Amino acid sequence: MPAFSLEPEQTAWCAELRTTAAQRLRPLADKGEPGHVNRPLLAELGQLGLLARLFGSGALDLCLMRESLAQSCTEAETALALQGLGAHPVHAHGSPAQRERWLPRVSDGSAVAAFALSEPGAGSDAAALSLAAEPEGAGRWRLTGAKRWISNAPEADFYTVFARTTPGAGARGVTAFLVPADRPGLTGTPLDMLSPHPIGALDFDAVPVTADDVLGEPDRGFAVAMGTLNLFRPSVGAFAVGMARAALDATLEHTRRREAFGGRLMDLQTVSHQVAEMALRTEAARLMVYAAATAYDEGAADVPKRAAMAKLLATETAQYVVDTAVQLHGARALRRGHLLEHLYREVRAPRIYEGASEVQRAIIAKELYATTQEGPR
């Protein structure tokens, strides 16, 4: 299938999903408390079969889900994405026992998952993380340190935690652990952030883990983290595209009916040209997201570069589109509860999480130089 074209069945499914999100998920999202996990919303996502679909489909399908949900209900999109991010390492690298215990509950929305990578001193530089996994006999460790800016913390039921098992080894000395939230020594506090997502801090005070908790292999956890991010980065772009499309739709409606300077806003060239630019950038970002997701599904060699490009372009584009939409709506868009006020708070975070825009540029450059021969001096 060409990366720039969707099958009619996919287009129809996206339209159905947008309608479902507006009619069934939006009311549940409105009843939730900002900054906290919305378990009824998760249960409904499970009932609709969308959470189970996280583990039975590819990157393009994930992008279509995230874009469609974001266009109608960003809270539902985020709830779905965080379940996938936290549980994908279990799906891809977990033992049969780990998968059997947790994946059915993640799929029906009864267990909340979280991806615990970032630390106070290791956000964008994930290889520099310092949460210590101190050995305590064969196949046993104690986790000591802190994680910060962890989505779904401290309300998750389990965490995919990345800890340093070999000091001084950089990316090669990191191990991924599945840590249930009720382990002794694990505590957390919520963080009050600009975006209305559930985000918190975790503190590990000699938290016990064993070989049965390892995801993948000891000292190979960095590959677990990067593999997860390579899958989810294009879909972060899809989330951004969904928000941009929602902002564009609102702007088209507003400028079509808003009277100003003796006519409609849409009749002013400066306004219509801005709207055209919003549409142009949104479509370009959408196509790059689909191309990156298709490359992932086909096992292409340049997935890290494509994923970074898709996330970078889409998140920067969404920031531009939402900001322009606010400007064209005027003061009404700044009122608490307005769609664009909500999107304005939502759209800023994706330029930072799962690798800030600067990190994406670094990945792109590294991949470009790695695949080109050195020219003459």
mmCIF file of C-alpha atoms in Angstrom:
data_model
loop_
_atom_site.group_PDB
_atom_site.id
_atom_site.type_symbol
_atom_site.label_atom_id
_atom_site.label_comp_id
_atom_site.label_asym_id
_atom_site.label_seq_id
_atom_site.Cartn_x
_atom_site.Cartn_y
_atom_site.Cartn_z
ATOM 1 C CA MET A 1 0.000 0.000 0.000
ATOM 2 C CA PRO A 2 1.466 3.412 -0.897
ATOM 3 C CA ALA A 3 2.391 5.441 2.153
ATOM 4 C CA PHE A 4 0.351 8.414 0.963
ATOM 5 C CA SER A 5 -2.934 6.575 0.417
ATOM 6 C CA LEU A 6 -5.367 4.869 2.758
ATOM 7 C CA GLU A 7 -7.721 2.088 1.752
ATOM 8 C CA PRO A 8 -11.452 2.976 1.759
ATOM 9 C CA GLU A 9 -11.973 0.631 4.707
ATOM 10 C CA GLN A 10 -9.333 2.493 6.727
ATOM 11 C CA THR A 11 -10.859 5.871 5.900
ATOM 12 C CA ALA A 12 -14.312 4.640 6.930
ATOM 13 C CA TRP A 13 -12.940 3.179 10.172
ATOM 14 C CA CYS A 14 -11.284 6.506 11.053
ATOM 15 C CA ALA A 15 -14.556 8.358 10.487
ATOM 16 C CA GLU A 16 -16.392 5.846 12.656
ATOM 17 C CA LEU A 17 -13.773 6.190 15.369
ATOM 18 C CA ARG A 18 -14.080 9.989 15.390
ATOM 19 C CA THR A 19 -17.834 9.667 15.809
ATOM 20 C CA THR A 20 -17.468 7.081 18.571
ATOM 21 C CA ALA A 21 -14.969 9.286 20.372
ATOM 22 C CA ALA A 22 -17.317 12.259 20.234
ATOM 23 C CA GLN A 23 -20.410 10.345 21.330
ATOM 24 C CA ARG A 24 -19.114 7.730 23.804
ATOM 25 C CA LEU A 25 -15.688 8.845 24.978
ATOM 26 C CA ARG A 26 -16.050 12.625 25.173
ATOM 27 C CA PRO A 27 -18.765 12.466 27.902
ATOM 28 C CA LEU A 28 -16.563 10.181 30.032
ATOM 29 C CA ALA A 29 -13.549 12.427 29.499
ATOM 30 C CA ASP A 30 -15.546 15.462 30.628
ATOM 31 C CA LYS A 31 -16.343 13.715 33.913
ATOM 32 C CA GLY A 32 -12.676 12.979 34.623
ATOM 33 C CA GLU A 33 -10.384 15.024 36.829
ATOM 34 C CA PRO A 34 -7.509 16.715 34.955
ATOM 35 C CA GLY A 35 -4.144 15.329 35.988
ATOM 36 C CA HIS A 36 -5.538 11.971 37.112
ATOM 37 C CA VAL A 37 -6.104 8.607 35.456
ATOM 38 C CA ASN A 38 -9.668 8.288 34.177
ATOM 39 C CA ARG A 39 -10.459 4.620 34.795
ATOM 40 C CA PRO A 40 -14.046 4.712 33.416
ATOM 41 C CA LEU A 41 -12.619 6.135 30.177
ATOM 42 C CA LEU A 42 -10.033 3.347 30.066
ATOM 43 C CA ALA A 43 -12.725 0.745 30.672
ATOM 44 C CA GLU A 44 -14.730 2.105 27.744
ATOM 45 C CA LEU A 45 -11.658 2.027 25.492
ATOM 46 C CA GLY A 46 -11.292 -1.606 26.549
ATOM 47 C CA GLN A 47 -14.960 -2.336 25.869
ATOM 48 C CA LEU A 48 -14.582 -0.882 22.365
ATOM 49 C CA GLY A 49 -11.645 -3.205 21.703
ATOM 50 C CA LEU A 50 -9.216 -0.354 21.094
ATOM 51 C CA LEU A 51 -6.791 -1.253 23.891
ATOM 52 C CA ALA A 52 -6.484 -4.846 22.692
ATOM 53 C CA ARG A 53 -5.866 -3.498 19.205
ATOM 54 C CA LEU A 54 -2.669 -1.877 20.520
ATOM 55 C CA PHE A 55 -1.059 -5.322 20.585
ATOM 56 C CA GLY A 56 -2.524 -6.841 17.456
ATOM 57 C CA SER A 57 -1.806 -4.268 14.788
ATOM 58 C CA GLY A 58 1.038 -2.286 13.301
ATOM 59 C CA ALA A 59 2.361 1.245 13.489
ATOM 60 C CA LEU A 60 0.039 2.653 10.817
ATOM 61 C CA ASP A 61 -3.016 1.279 12.603
ATOM 62 C CA LEU A 62 -1.754 2.860 15.836
ATOM 63 C CA CYS A 63 -1.332 6.196 14.053
ATOM 64 C CA LEU A 64 -4.838 6.057 12.618
ATOM 65 C CA MET A 65 -6.280 5.350 16.065
ATOM 66 C CA ARG A 66 -4.358 8.159 17.737
ATOM 67 C CA GLU A 67 -5.090 10.732 15.042
ATOM 68 C CA SER A 68 -8.797 9.910 14.924
ATOM 69 C CA LEU A 69 -9.234 9.949 18.690
ATOM 70 C CA ALA A 70 -7.236 13.171 19.066
ATOM 71 C CA GLN A 71 -9.461 14.932 16.578
ATOM 72 C CA SER A 72 -12.516 14.315 18.771
ATOM 73 C CA CYS A 73 -11.223 13.622 22.295
ATOM 74 C CA THR A 74 -7.606 14.199 23.261
ATOM 75 C CA GLU A 75 -8.114 12.643 26.694
ATOM 76 C CA ALA A 76 -9.188 9.335 25.107
ATOM 77 C CA GLU A 77 -6.208 9.480 22.756
ATOM 78 C CA THR A 78 -3.805 10.024 25.629
ATOM 79 C CA ALA A 79 -5.328 7.261 27.756
ATOM 80 C CA LEU A 80 -4.958 4.804 24.890
ATOM 81 C CA ALA A 81 -1.410 5.895 24.023
ATOM 82 C CA LEU A 82 -0.137 5.688 27.592
ATOM 83 C CA GLN A 83 -1.476 2.156 27.946
ATOM 84 C CA GLY A 84 0.385 1.215 24.803
ATOM 85 C CA LEU A 85 3.619 2.931 25.767
ATOM 86 C CA GLY A 86 3.724 1.367 29.229
ATOM 87 C CA ALA A 87 2.683 -2.131 28.143
ATOM 88 C CA HIS A 88 4.382 -2.509 24.756
ATOM 89 C CA PRO A 89 7.681 -3.644 26.360
ATOM 90 C CA VAL A 90 5.699 -6.376 28.141
ATOM 91 C CA HIS A 91 4.049 -7.391 24.865
ATOM 92 C CA ALA A 92 7.350 -7.371 22.942
ATOM 93 C CA HIS A 93 9.830 -8.591 25.577
ATOM 94 C CA GLY A 94 7.884 -10.015 28.497
ATOM 95 C CA SER A 95 7.980 -13.595 29.702
ATOM 96 C CA PRO A 96 4.874 -15.766 29.241
ATOM 97 C CA ALA A 97 4.042 -15.230 32.924
ATOM 98 C CA GLN A 98 4.389 -11.450 32.660
ATOM 99 C CA ARG A 99 2.267 -11.305 29.518
ATOM 100 C CA GLU A 100 -0.408 -13.581 30.956
ATOM 101 C CA ARG A 101 -0.689 -11.578 34.160
ATOM 102 C CA TRP A 102 -0.785 -8.048 32.736
ATOM 103 C CA LEU A 103 -1.743 -7.822 29.062
ATOM 104 C CA PRO A 104 -5.365 -9.034 29.410
ATOM 105 C CA ARG A 105 -5.922 -6.440 32.149
ATOM 106 C CA VAL A 106 -4.291 -3.684 30.105
ATOM 107 C CA SER A 107 -6.491 -4.671 27.165
ATOM 108 C CA ASP A 108 -9.753 -4.462 29.102
ATOM 109 C CA GLY A 109 -8.712 -1.259 30.876
ATOM 110 C CA SER A 110 -8.629 -2.707 34.391
ATOM 111 C CA ALA A 111 -4.859 -2.283 34.825
ATOM 112 C CA VAL A 112 -3.037 0.987 34.182
ATOM 113 C CA ALA A 113 0.441 0.813 32.636
ATOM 114 C CA ALA A 114 3.271 3.365 32.700
ATOM 115 C CA PHE A 115 6.633 3.824 30.971
ATOM 116 C CA ALA A 116 9.223 5.015 33.498
ATOM 117 C CA LEU A 117 12.329 6.221 31.660
ATOM 118 C CA SER A 118 12.918 9.933 32.435
ATOM 119 C CA GLU A 119 14.811 11.064 35.540
ATOM 120 C CA PRO A 120 15.591 14.419 37.169
ATOM 121 C CA GLY A 121 19.025 14.398 35.506
ATOM 122 C CA ALA A 122 18.287 12.231 32.467
ATOM 123 C CA GLY A 123 15.399 13.415 30.352
ATOM 124 C CA SER A 124 16.478 13.717 26.730
ATOM 125 C CA ASP A 125 19.759 11.895 27.425
ATOM 126 C CA ALA A 126 18.176 8.551 28.262
ATOM 127 C CA ALA A 127 21.509 6.707 28.231
ATOM 128 C CA ALA A 128 22.619 8.825 31.218
ATOM 129 C CA LEU A 129 19.967 7.484 33.589
ATOM 130 C CA SER A 130 21.163 6.751 37.095
ATOM 131 C CA LEU A 131 18.375 4.828 38.852
ATOM 132 C CA ALA A 132 20.561 2.151 40.421
ATOM 133 C CA ALA A 133 19.781 -1.551 40.309
ATOM 134 C CA GLU A 134 22.101 -2.725 43.066
ATOM 135 C CA PRO A 135 22.808 -6.487 43.026
ATOM 136 C CA GLU A 136 21.601 -8.525 45.970
ATOM 137 C CA GLY A 137 22.622 -12.044 45.132
ATOM 138 C CA ALA A 138 22.043 -14.036 41.955
ATOM 139 C CA GLY A 139 19.110 -12.692 39.954
ATOM 140 C CA ARG A 140 18.134 -10.117 42.584
ATOM 141 C CA TRP A 141 18.470 -6.318 42.708
ATOM 142 C CA ARG A 142 17.323 -3.329 44.741
ATOM 143 C CA LEU A 143 16.205 -0.235 42.835
ATOM 144 C CA THR A 144 17.253 3.055 44.399
ATOM 145 C CA GLY A 145 16.745 6.507 42.901
ATOM 146 C CA ALA A 146 14.033 8.572 41.247
ATOM 147 C CA LYS A 147 11.994 8.904 38.067
ATOM 148 C CA ARG A 148 10.296 12.136 37.022
ATOM 149 C CA TRP A 149 7.652 13.251 34.497
ATOM 150 C CA ILE A 150 6.205 9.753 34.278
ATOM 151 C CA SER A 151 2.798 9.593 32.607
ATOM 152 C CA ASN A 152 0.112 7.779 34.645
ATOM 153 C CA ALA A 153 2.284 8.018 37.783
ATOM 154 C CA PRO A 154 1.638 7.601 40.633
ATOM 155 C CA GLU A 155 -1.699 5.946 39.807
ATOM 156 C CA ALA A 156 -0.496 3.156 37.495
ATOM 157 C CA ASP A 157 -0.789 -0.496 38.511
ATOM 158 C CA PHE A 158 2.627 -1.377 37.092
ATOM 159 C CA TYR A 159 5.638 0.388 35.616
ATOM 160 C CA THR A 160 8.127 -0.501 32.912
ATOM 161 C CA VAL A 161 11.219 0.801 34.704
ATOM 162 C CA PHE A 162 14.660 1.324 33.204
ATOM 163 C CA ALA A 163 17.530 1.062 35.704
ATOM 164 C CA ARG A 164 21.317 0.932 35.606
ATOM 165 C CA THR A 165 22.609 -2.559 36.309
ATOM 166 C CA THR A 166 26.190 -1.894 35.140
ATOM 167 C CA PRO A 167 27.689 1.437 36.289
ATOM 168 C CA GLY A 168 29.733 3.358 33.755
ATOM 169 C CA ALA A 169 28.512 1.339 30.768
ATOM 170 C CA GLY A 170 26.239 3.988 29.249
ATOM 171 C CA ALA A 171 23.437 2.561 27.136
ATOM 172 C CA ARG A 172 24.891 -0.953 27.443
ATOM 173 C CA GLY A 173 24.367 -1.124 31.213
ATOM 174 C CA VAL A 174 20.604 -0.545 31.419
ATOM 175 C CA THR A 175 17.989 -3.183 32.262
ATOM 176 C CA ALA A 176 14.210 -2.993 31.857
ATOM 177 C CA PHE A 177 12.095 -4.238 34.766
ATOM 178 C CA LEU A 178 8.364 -4.762 35.173
ATOM 179 C CA VAL A 179 7.628 -3.317 38.624
ATOM 180 C CA PRO A 180 4.132 -3.669 40.138
ATOM 181 C CA ALA A 181 3.012 -0.526 41.943
ATOM 182 C CA ASP A 182 2.610 -2.317 45.266
ATOM 183 C CA ARG A 183 6.288 -3.219 45.634
ATOM 184 C CA PRO A 184 7.675 -2.106 49.015
ATOM 185 C CA GLY A 185 9.764 1.048 48.811
ATOM 186 C CA LEU A 186 8.014 2.420 45.703
ATOM 187 C CA THR A 187 6.212 5.727 46.293
ATOM 188 C CA GLY A 188 5.010 8.517 44.055
ATOM 189 C CA THR A 189 3.499 11.983 43.918
ATOM 190 C CA PRO A 190 1.489 13.725 41.195
ATOM 191 C CA LEU A 191 2.952 16.724 39.359
ATOM 192 C CA ASP A 192 0.787 19.696 38.393
ATOM 193 C CA MET A 193 1.673 20.288 34.735
ATOM 194 C CA LEU A 194 0.503 22.643 31.993
ATOM 195 C CA SER A 195 -1.047 19.793 30.028
ATOM 196 C CA PRO A 196 -3.964 18.025 31.735
ATOM 197 C CA HIS A 197 -2.342 14.569 31.604
ATOM 198 C CA PRO A 198 -1.719 12.375 34.652
ATOM 199 C CA ILE A 199 2.010 12.870 35.256
ATOM 200 C CA GLY A 200 3.991 12.196 38.408
ATOM 201 C CA ALA A 201 7.260 11.473 40.171
ATOM 202 C CA LEU A 202 8.396 8.079 41.459
ATOM 203 C CA ASP A 203 10.855 7.395 44.246
ATOM 204 C CA PHE A 204 12.562 4.020 44.701
ATOM 205 C CA ASP A 205 13.867 3.196 48.163
ATOM 206 C CA ALA A 206 15.563 -0.202 47.773
ATOM 207 C CA VAL A 207 12.644 -1.610 45.788
ATOM 208 C CA PRO A 208 13.185 -5.387 45.364
ATOM 209 C CA VAL A 209 13.187 -6.907 41.860
ATOM 210 C CA THR A 210 14.251 -10.310 40.603
ATOM 211 C CA ALA A 211 15.114 -12.032 37.356
ATOM 212 C CA ASP A 212 11.393 -12.779 36.979
ATOM 213 C CA ASP A 213 10.790 -9.013 36.652
ATOM 214 C CA VAL A 214 13.320 -8.446 33.861
ATOM 215 C CA LEU A 215 11.918 -7.488 30.443
ATOM 216 C CA GLY A 216 14.217 -8.919 27.792
ATOM 217 C CA GLU A 217 17.750 -9.475 29.071
ATOM 218 C CA PRO A 218 19.895 -7.795 31.746
ATOM 219 C CA ASP A 219 21.944 -4.874 30.403
ATOM 220 C CA ARG A 220 19.861 -4.860 27.189
ATOM 221 C CA GLY A 221 17.132 -2.541 28.406
ATOM 222 C CA PHE A 222 18.167 0.438 26.305
ATOM 223 C CA ALA A 223 17.188 -1.501 23.176
ATOM 224 C CA VAL A 224 13.802 -2.190 24.789
ATOM 225 C CA ALA A 225 13.307 1.536 25.369
ATOM 226 C CA MET A 226 14.454 2.601 21.903
ATOM 227 C CA GLY A 227 12.395 -0.081 20.183
ATOM 228 C CA THR A 228 9.313 1.145 22.002
ATOM 229 C CA LEU A 229 10.042 4.770 21.142
ATOM 230 C CA ASN A 230 10.660 3.970 17.462
ATOM 231 C CA LEU A 231 7.154 2.511 17.322
ATOM 232 C CA PHE A 232 5.471 5.292 19.257
ATOM 233 C CA ARG A 233 7.274 8.344 17.850
ATOM 234 C CA PRO A 234 5.343 8.365 14.553
ATOM 235 C CA SER A 235 2.126 7.949 16.513
ATOM 236 C CA VAL A 236 3.024 10.955 18.693
ATOM 237 C CA GLY A 237 3.081 12.736 15.349
ATOM 238 C CA ALA A 238 -0.357 11.283 14.613
ATOM 239 C CA PHE A 239 -1.634 12.669 17.929
ATOM 240 C CA ALA A 240 -0.282 16.068 16.895
ATOM 241 C CA VAL A 241 -1.878 15.812 13.444
ATOM 242 C CA GLY A 242 -5.231 15.011 15.046
ATOM 243 C CA MET A 243 -5.007 18.141 17.190
ATOM 244 C CA ALA A 244 -3.975 20.222 14.186
ATOM 245 C CA ARG A 245 -6.919 18.934 12.173
ATOM 246 C CA ALA A 246 -9.306 19.749 15.030
ATOM 247 C CA ALA A 247 -7.892 23.277 15.220
ATOM 248 C CA LEU A 248 -8.110 23.680 11.437
ATOM 249 C CA ASP A 249 -11.743 22.495 11.354
ATOM 250 C CA ALA A 250 -12.646 24.951 14.114
ATOM 251 C CA THR A 251 -10.905 27.759 12.253
ATOM 252 C CA LEU A 252 -12.654 27.015 8.974
ATOM 253 C CA GLU A 253 -16.016 27.132 10.734
ATOM 254 C CA HIS A 254 -15.183 30.308 12.642
ATOM 255 C CA THR A 255 -13.760 32.286 9.713
ATOM 256 C CA ARG A 256 -16.652 31.190 7.478
ATOM 257 C CA ARG A 257 -19.300 32.740 9.727
ATOM 258 C CA ARG A 258 -17.460 35.491 11.633
ATOM 259 C CA GLU A 259 -18.337 38.995 10.413
ATOM 260 C CA ALA A 260 -15.608 41.637 10.553
ATOM 261 C CA PHE A 261 -14.613 44.746 8.565
ATOM 262 C CA GLY A 262 -17.778 44.650 6.486
ATOM 263 C CA GLY A 263 -17.557 40.989 5.493
ATOM 264 C CA ARG A 264 -16.587 37.518 6.600
ATOM 265 C CA LEU A 265 -13.123 36.756 7.918
ATOM 266 C CA MET A 266 -12.640 34.174 5.170
ATOM 267 C CA ASP A 267 -12.905 36.922 2.570
ATOM 268 C CA LEU A 268 -9.841 38.704 3.946
ATOM 269 C CA GLN A 269 -6.796 37.544 2.003
ATOM 270 C CA THR A 270 -4.522 37.665 5.039
ATOM 271 C CA VAL A 271 -6.889 35.291 6.847
ATOM 272 C CA SER A 272 -7.513 32.902 3.955
ATOM 273 C CA HIS A 273 -3.786 32.636 3.292
ATOM 274 C CA GLN A 274 -3.150 31.763 6.938
ATOM 275 C CA VAL A 275 -5.824 29.066 6.785
ATOM 276 C CA ALA A 276 -4.269 27.696 3.597
ATOM 277 C CA GLU A 277 -0.878 27.537 5.322
ATOM 278 C CA MET A 278 -2.410 25.701 8.277
ATOM 279 C CA ALA A 279 -3.939 23.128 5.924
ATOM 280 C CA LEU A 280 -0.734 22.757 3.902
ATOM 281 C CA ARG A 281 1.447 22.067 6.930
ATOM 282 C CA THR A 282 -1.075 19.703 8.507
ATOM 283 C CA GLU A 283 -1.331 17.609 5.358
ATOM 284 C CA ALA A 284 2.446 17.467 4.948
ATOM 285 C CA ALA A 285 2.818 16.290 8.542
ATOM 286 C CA ARG A 286 0.075 13.690 8.122
ATOM 287 C CA LEU A 287 1.764 12.208 5.051
ATOM 288 C CA MET A 288 5.138 12.025 6.773
ATOM 289 C CA VAL A 289 3.567 10.288 9.783
ATOM 290 C CA TYR A 290 1.908 7.700 7.541
ATOM 291 C CA ALA A 291 5.154 7.164 5.625
ATOM 292 C CA ALA A 292 7.125 6.597 8.834
ATOM 293 C CA ALA A 293 4.518 4.194 10.181
ATOM 294 C CA THR A 294 4.458 2.259 6.911
ATOM 295 C CA ALA A 295 8.259 2.034 6.970
ATOM 296 C CA TYR A 296 8.075 0.576 10.493
ATOM 297 C CA ASP A 297 5.478 -1.986 9.454
ATOM 298 C CA GLU A 298 7.578 -3.016 6.443
ATOM 299 C CA GLY A 299 10.758 -3.384 8.520
ATOM 300 C CA ALA A 300 12.648 -0.673 6.652
ATOM 301 C CA ALA A 301 16.220 0.068 7.668
ATOM 302 C CA ASP A 302 15.675 3.808 8.112
ATOM 303 C CA VAL A 303 12.912 3.653 10.735
ATOM 304 C CA PRO A 304 14.791 5.716 13.386
ATOM 305 C CA LYS A 305 15.283 8.578 10.929
ATOM 306 C CA ARG A 306 11.739 8.444 9.577
ATOM 307 C CA ALA A 307 10.229 8.202 13.060
ATOM 308 C CA ALA A 308 12.240 11.195 14.256
ATOM 309 C CA MET A 309 11.310 13.216 11.165
ATOM 310 C CA ALA A 310 7.620 12.409 11.578
ATOM 311 C CA LYS A 311 7.508 13.327 15.246
ATOM 312 C CA LEU A 312 9.507 16.516 14.706
ATOM 313 C CA LEU A 313 7.508 17.826 11.768
ATOM 314 C CA ALA A 314 4.109 16.881 13.162
ATOM 315 C CA THR A 315 4.571 18.270 16.670
ATOM 316 C CA GLU A 316 6.119 21.532 15.446
ATOM 317 C CA THR A 317 3.333 21.824 12.865
ATOM 318 C CA ALA A 318 0.602 21.252 15.433
ATOM 319 C CA GLN A 319 2.069 23.988 17.640
ATOM 320 C CA TYR A 320 1.958 26.400 14.696
ATOM 321 C CA VAL A 321 -1.558 25.422 13.619
ATOM 322 C CA VAL A 322 -3.090 25.631 17.093
ATOM 323 C CA ASP A 323 -1.366 28.940 17.812
ATOM 324 C CA THR A 324 -2.587 30.402 14.494
ATOM 325 C CA ALA A 325 -6.093 29.124 15.205
ATOM 326 C CA VAL A 326 -6.081 30.908 18.557
ATOM 327 C CA GLN A 327 -4.933 34.111 16.873
ATOM 328 C CA LEU A 328 -7.700 33.969 14.275
ATOM 329 C CA HIS A 329 -10.359 33.243 16.894
ATOM 330 C CA GLY A 330 -9.242 36.082 19.149
ATOM 331 C CA ALA A 331 -10.041 36.395 22.844
ATOM 332 C CA ARG A 332 -12.833 33.805 22.803
ATOM 333 C CA ALA A 333 -10.193 31.085 22.241
ATOM 334 C CA LEU A 334 -8.470 32.026 25.497
ATOM 335 C CA ARG A 335 -11.524 31.394 27.621
ATOM 336 C CA ARG A 336 -11.271 28.355 29.895
ATOM 337 C CA GLY A 337 -13.198 25.469 28.372
ATOM 338 C CA HIS A 338 -12.899 26.572 24.745
ATOM 339 C CA LEU A 339 -11.650 23.829 22.411
ATOM 340 C CA LEU A 340 -8.626 25.882 21.391
ATOM 341 C CA GLU A 341 -7.761 26.785 24.980
ATOM 342 C CA HIS A 342 -7.710 23.055 25.670
ATOM 343 C CA LEU A 343 -5.635 22.280 22.568
ATOM 344 C CA TYR A 344 -3.222 25.110 23.376
ATOM 345 C CA ARG A 345 -2.352 23.420 26.665
ATOM 346 C CA GLU A 346 -2.280 19.957 25.104
ATOM 347 C CA VAL A 347 -0.119 20.762 22.092
ATOM 348 C CA ARG A 348 2.982 22.011 23.891
ATOM 349 C CA ALA A 349 4.028 18.807 25.648
ATOM 350 C CA PRO A 350 4.529 16.536 22.585
ATOM 351 C CA ARG A 351 7.422 18.733 21.440
ATOM 352 C CA ILE A 352 9.251 17.592 24.589
ATOM 353 C CA TYR A 353 8.195 14.082 25.589
ATOM 354 C CA GLU A 354 9.482 10.904 23.922
ATOM 355 C CA GLY A 355 12.460 12.925 22.756
ATOM 356 C CA ALA A 356 12.412 16.720 22.474
ATOM 357 C CA SER A 357 12.538 18.390 19.063
ATOM 358 C CA GLU A 358 16.251 18.997 19.510
ATOM 359 C CA VAL A 359 16.803 15.285 20.136
ATOM 360 C CA GLN A 360 14.868 14.408 16.988
ATOM 361 C CA ARG A 361 17.134 16.694 14.959
ATOM 362 C CA ALA A 362 20.172 15.010 16.496
ATOM 363 C CA ILE A 363 18.799 11.557 15.588
ATOM 364 C CA ILE A 364 18.082 12.669 12.022
ATOM 365 C CA ALA A 365 21.576 14.091 11.576
ATOM 366 C CA LYS A 366 23.225 11.007 13.091
ATOM 367 C CA GLU A 367 21.283 8.699 10.790
ATOM 368 C CA LEU A 368 22.078 10.824 7.736
ATOM 369 C CA TYR A 369 25.818 10.810 8.412
ATOM 370 C CA ALA A 370 25.782 7.101 9.229
ATOM 371 C CA THR A 371 24.292 6.224 5.848
ATOM 372 C CA THR A 372 26.436 8.480 3.647
ATOM 373 C CA GLN A 373 30.071 8.011 2.761
ATOM 374 C CA GLU A 374 32.590 10.636 3.725
ATOM 375 C CA GLY A 375 33.263 12.908 0.763
ATOM 376 C CA PRO A 376 36.561 14.429 -0.342
ATOM 377 C CA ARG A 377 38.211 16.875 1.999
#
